PDB file of C-alpha atoms in Angstrom:
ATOM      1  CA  UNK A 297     -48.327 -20.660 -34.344  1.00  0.00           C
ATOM      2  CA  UNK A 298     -45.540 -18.608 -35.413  1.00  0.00           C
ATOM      3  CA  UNK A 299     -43.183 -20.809 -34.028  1.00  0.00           C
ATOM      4  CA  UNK A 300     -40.083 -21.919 -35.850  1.00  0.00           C
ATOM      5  CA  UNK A 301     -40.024 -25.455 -37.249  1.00  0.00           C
ATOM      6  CA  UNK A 302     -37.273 -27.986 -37.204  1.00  0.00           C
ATOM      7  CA  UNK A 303     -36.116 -27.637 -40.504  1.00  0.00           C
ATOM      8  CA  UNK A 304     -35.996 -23.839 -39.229  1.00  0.00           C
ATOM      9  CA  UNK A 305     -33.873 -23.869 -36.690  1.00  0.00           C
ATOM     10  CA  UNK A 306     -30.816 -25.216 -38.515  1.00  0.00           C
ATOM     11  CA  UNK A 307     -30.365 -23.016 -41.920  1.00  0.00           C
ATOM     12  CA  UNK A 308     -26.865 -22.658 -41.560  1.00  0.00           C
ATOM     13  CA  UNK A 309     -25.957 -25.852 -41.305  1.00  0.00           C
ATOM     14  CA  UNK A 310     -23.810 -27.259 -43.544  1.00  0.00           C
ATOM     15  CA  UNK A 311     -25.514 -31.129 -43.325  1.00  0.00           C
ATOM     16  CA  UNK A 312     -29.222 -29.925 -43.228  1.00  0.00           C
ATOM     17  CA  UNK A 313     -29.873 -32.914 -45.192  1.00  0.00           C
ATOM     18  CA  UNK A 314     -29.164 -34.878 -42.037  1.00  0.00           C
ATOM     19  CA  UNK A 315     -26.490 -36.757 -44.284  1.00  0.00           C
ATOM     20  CA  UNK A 316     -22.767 -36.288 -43.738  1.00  0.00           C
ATOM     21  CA  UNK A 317     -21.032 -34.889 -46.479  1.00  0.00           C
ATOM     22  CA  UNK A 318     -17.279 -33.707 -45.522  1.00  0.00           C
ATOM     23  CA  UNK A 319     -16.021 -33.874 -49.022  1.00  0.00           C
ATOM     24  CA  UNK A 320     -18.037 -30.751 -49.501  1.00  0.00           C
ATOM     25  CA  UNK A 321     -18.286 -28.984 -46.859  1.00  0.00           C
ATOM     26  CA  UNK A 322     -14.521 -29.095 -46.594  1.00  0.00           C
ATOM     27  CA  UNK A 323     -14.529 -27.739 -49.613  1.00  0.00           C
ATOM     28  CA  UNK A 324     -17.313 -25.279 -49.212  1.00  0.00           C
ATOM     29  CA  UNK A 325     -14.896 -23.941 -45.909  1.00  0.00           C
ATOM     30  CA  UNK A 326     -12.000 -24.034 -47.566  1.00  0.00           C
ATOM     31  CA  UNK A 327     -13.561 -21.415 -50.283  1.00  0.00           C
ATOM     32  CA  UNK A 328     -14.970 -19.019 -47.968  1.00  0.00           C
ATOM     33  CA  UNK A 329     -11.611 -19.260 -46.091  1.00  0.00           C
ATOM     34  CA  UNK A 330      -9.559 -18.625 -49.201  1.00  0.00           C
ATOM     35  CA  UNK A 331     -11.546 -16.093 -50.507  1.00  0.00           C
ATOM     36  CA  UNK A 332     -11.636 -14.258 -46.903  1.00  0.00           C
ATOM     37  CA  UNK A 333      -7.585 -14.223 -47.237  1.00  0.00           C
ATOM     38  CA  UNK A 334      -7.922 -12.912 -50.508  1.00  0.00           C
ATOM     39  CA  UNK A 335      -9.977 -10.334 -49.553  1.00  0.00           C
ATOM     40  CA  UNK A 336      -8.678  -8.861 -46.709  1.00  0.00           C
ATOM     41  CA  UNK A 337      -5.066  -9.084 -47.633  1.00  0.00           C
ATOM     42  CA  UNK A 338      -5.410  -6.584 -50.535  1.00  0.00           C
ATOM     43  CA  UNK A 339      -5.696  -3.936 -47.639  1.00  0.00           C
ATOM     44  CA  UNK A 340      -1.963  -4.598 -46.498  1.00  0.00           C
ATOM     45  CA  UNK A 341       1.134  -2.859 -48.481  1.00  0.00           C
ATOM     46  CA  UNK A 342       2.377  -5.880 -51.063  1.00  0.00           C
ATOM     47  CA  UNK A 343      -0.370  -7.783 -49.955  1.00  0.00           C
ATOM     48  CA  UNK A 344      -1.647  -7.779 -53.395  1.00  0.00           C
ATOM     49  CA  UNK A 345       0.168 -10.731 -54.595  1.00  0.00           C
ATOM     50  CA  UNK A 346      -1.464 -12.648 -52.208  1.00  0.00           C
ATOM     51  CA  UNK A 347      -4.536 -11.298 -53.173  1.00  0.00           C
ATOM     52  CA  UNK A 348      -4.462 -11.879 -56.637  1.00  0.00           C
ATOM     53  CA  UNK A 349      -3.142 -15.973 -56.173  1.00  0.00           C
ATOM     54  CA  UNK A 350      -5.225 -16.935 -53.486  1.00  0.00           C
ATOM     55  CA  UNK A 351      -8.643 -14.856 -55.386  1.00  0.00           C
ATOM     56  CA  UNK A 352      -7.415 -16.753 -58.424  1.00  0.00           C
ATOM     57  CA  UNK A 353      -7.464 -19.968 -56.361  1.00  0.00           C
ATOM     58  CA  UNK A 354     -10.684 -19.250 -54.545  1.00  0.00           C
ATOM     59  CA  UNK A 355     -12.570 -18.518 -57.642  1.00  0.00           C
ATOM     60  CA  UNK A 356     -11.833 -22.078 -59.480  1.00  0.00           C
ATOM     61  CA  UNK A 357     -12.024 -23.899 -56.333  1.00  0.00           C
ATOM     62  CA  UNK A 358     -15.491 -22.352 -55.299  1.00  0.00           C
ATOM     63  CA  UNK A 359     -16.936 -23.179 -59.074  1.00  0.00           C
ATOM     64  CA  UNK A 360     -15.619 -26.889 -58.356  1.00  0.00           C
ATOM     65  CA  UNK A 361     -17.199 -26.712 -54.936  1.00  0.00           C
ATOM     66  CA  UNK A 362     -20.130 -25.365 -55.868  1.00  0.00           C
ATOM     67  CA  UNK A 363     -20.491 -27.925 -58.657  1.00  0.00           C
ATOM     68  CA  UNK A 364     -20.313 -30.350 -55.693  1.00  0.00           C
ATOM     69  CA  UNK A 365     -22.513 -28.659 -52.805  1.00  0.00           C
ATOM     70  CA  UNK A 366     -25.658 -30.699 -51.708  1.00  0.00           C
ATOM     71  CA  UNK A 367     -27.036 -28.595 -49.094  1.00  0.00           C
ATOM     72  CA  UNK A 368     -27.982 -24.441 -48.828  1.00  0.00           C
ATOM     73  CA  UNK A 369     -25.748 -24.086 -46.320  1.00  0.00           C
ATOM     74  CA  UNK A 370     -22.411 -25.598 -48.607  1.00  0.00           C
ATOM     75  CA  UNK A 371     -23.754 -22.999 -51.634  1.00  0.00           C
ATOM     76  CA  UNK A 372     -24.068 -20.170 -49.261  1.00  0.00           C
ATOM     77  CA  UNK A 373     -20.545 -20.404 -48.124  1.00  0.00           C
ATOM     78  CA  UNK A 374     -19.059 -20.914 -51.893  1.00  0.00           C
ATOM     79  CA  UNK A 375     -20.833 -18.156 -53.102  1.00  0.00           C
ATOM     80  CA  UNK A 376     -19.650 -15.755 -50.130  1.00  0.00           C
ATOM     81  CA  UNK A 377     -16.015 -17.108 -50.644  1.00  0.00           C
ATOM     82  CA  UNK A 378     -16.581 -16.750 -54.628  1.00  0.00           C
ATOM     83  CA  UNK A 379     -17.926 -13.167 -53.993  1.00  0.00           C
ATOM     84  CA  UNK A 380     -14.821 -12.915 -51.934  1.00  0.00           C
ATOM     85  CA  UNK A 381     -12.162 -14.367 -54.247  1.00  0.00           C
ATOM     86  CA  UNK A 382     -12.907 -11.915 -57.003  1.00  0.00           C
ATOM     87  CA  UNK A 383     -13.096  -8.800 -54.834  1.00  0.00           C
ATOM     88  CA  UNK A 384      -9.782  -9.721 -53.867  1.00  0.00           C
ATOM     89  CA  UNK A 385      -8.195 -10.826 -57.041  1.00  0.00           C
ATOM     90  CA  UNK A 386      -9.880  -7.684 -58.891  1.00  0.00           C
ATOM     91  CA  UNK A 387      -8.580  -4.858 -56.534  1.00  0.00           C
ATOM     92  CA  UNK A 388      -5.190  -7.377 -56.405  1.00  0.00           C
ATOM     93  CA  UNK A 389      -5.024  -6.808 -59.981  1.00  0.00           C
ATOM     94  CA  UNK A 390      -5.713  -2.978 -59.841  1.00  0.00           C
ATOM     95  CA  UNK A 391      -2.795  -2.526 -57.424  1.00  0.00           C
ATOM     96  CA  UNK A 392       0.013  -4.199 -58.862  1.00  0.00           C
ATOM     97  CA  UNK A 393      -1.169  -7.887 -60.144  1.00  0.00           C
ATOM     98  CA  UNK A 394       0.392 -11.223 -59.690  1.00  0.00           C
ATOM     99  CA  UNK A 395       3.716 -10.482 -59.205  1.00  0.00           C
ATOM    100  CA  UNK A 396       5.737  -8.013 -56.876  1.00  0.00           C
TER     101      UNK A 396
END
């Protein structure tokens, strides 16, 4: 009875819908992946550069792709890389901007 259902088992997939959509979920990926470079390279000396262009990117990108996104699993992955992208291009900002 408490048994998961089929639409259960597959939350985080991308084409829950059972549709293909790679248009957006390319674009949903390519968000969270910007946005994780973003983030994590405002921990390196200098990295904040990278931080700051690639959160910028991210952040318009994810809006785009989020604009697009049919399925939960596409939104949950722009908002994570949105979250992401400003994190990074916030603390990029903080320590030393855009440029070197």
């Amino acid at each position: 009875m408490l048994e998961p259902s089929d639409g259960d088992q597959r939350i985080l997939a991308l084409n829950s819908d059972g549709r293909s959509h790679p248009v957006e979920n390319a674009l949903a990926i390519a968000t969270f992946v910007i946005g994780l470079v973003a983030f994590v390279s405002i921990f390196f000396p200098g990295g904040h550069v990278i931080g700051c262009w690639a959160g910028t990117l991210g952040f318009v990108m994810g809006f785009y792709s989020q604009y697009l996104s049919v399925t939960t699993g596409e939104r949950v992955l722009n908002i994570m890389g949105i979250v992401a992208s400003f994190v990074g291009v916030a603390l990029g900002i903080a320590r030393g901007g855009f440029l070197p």
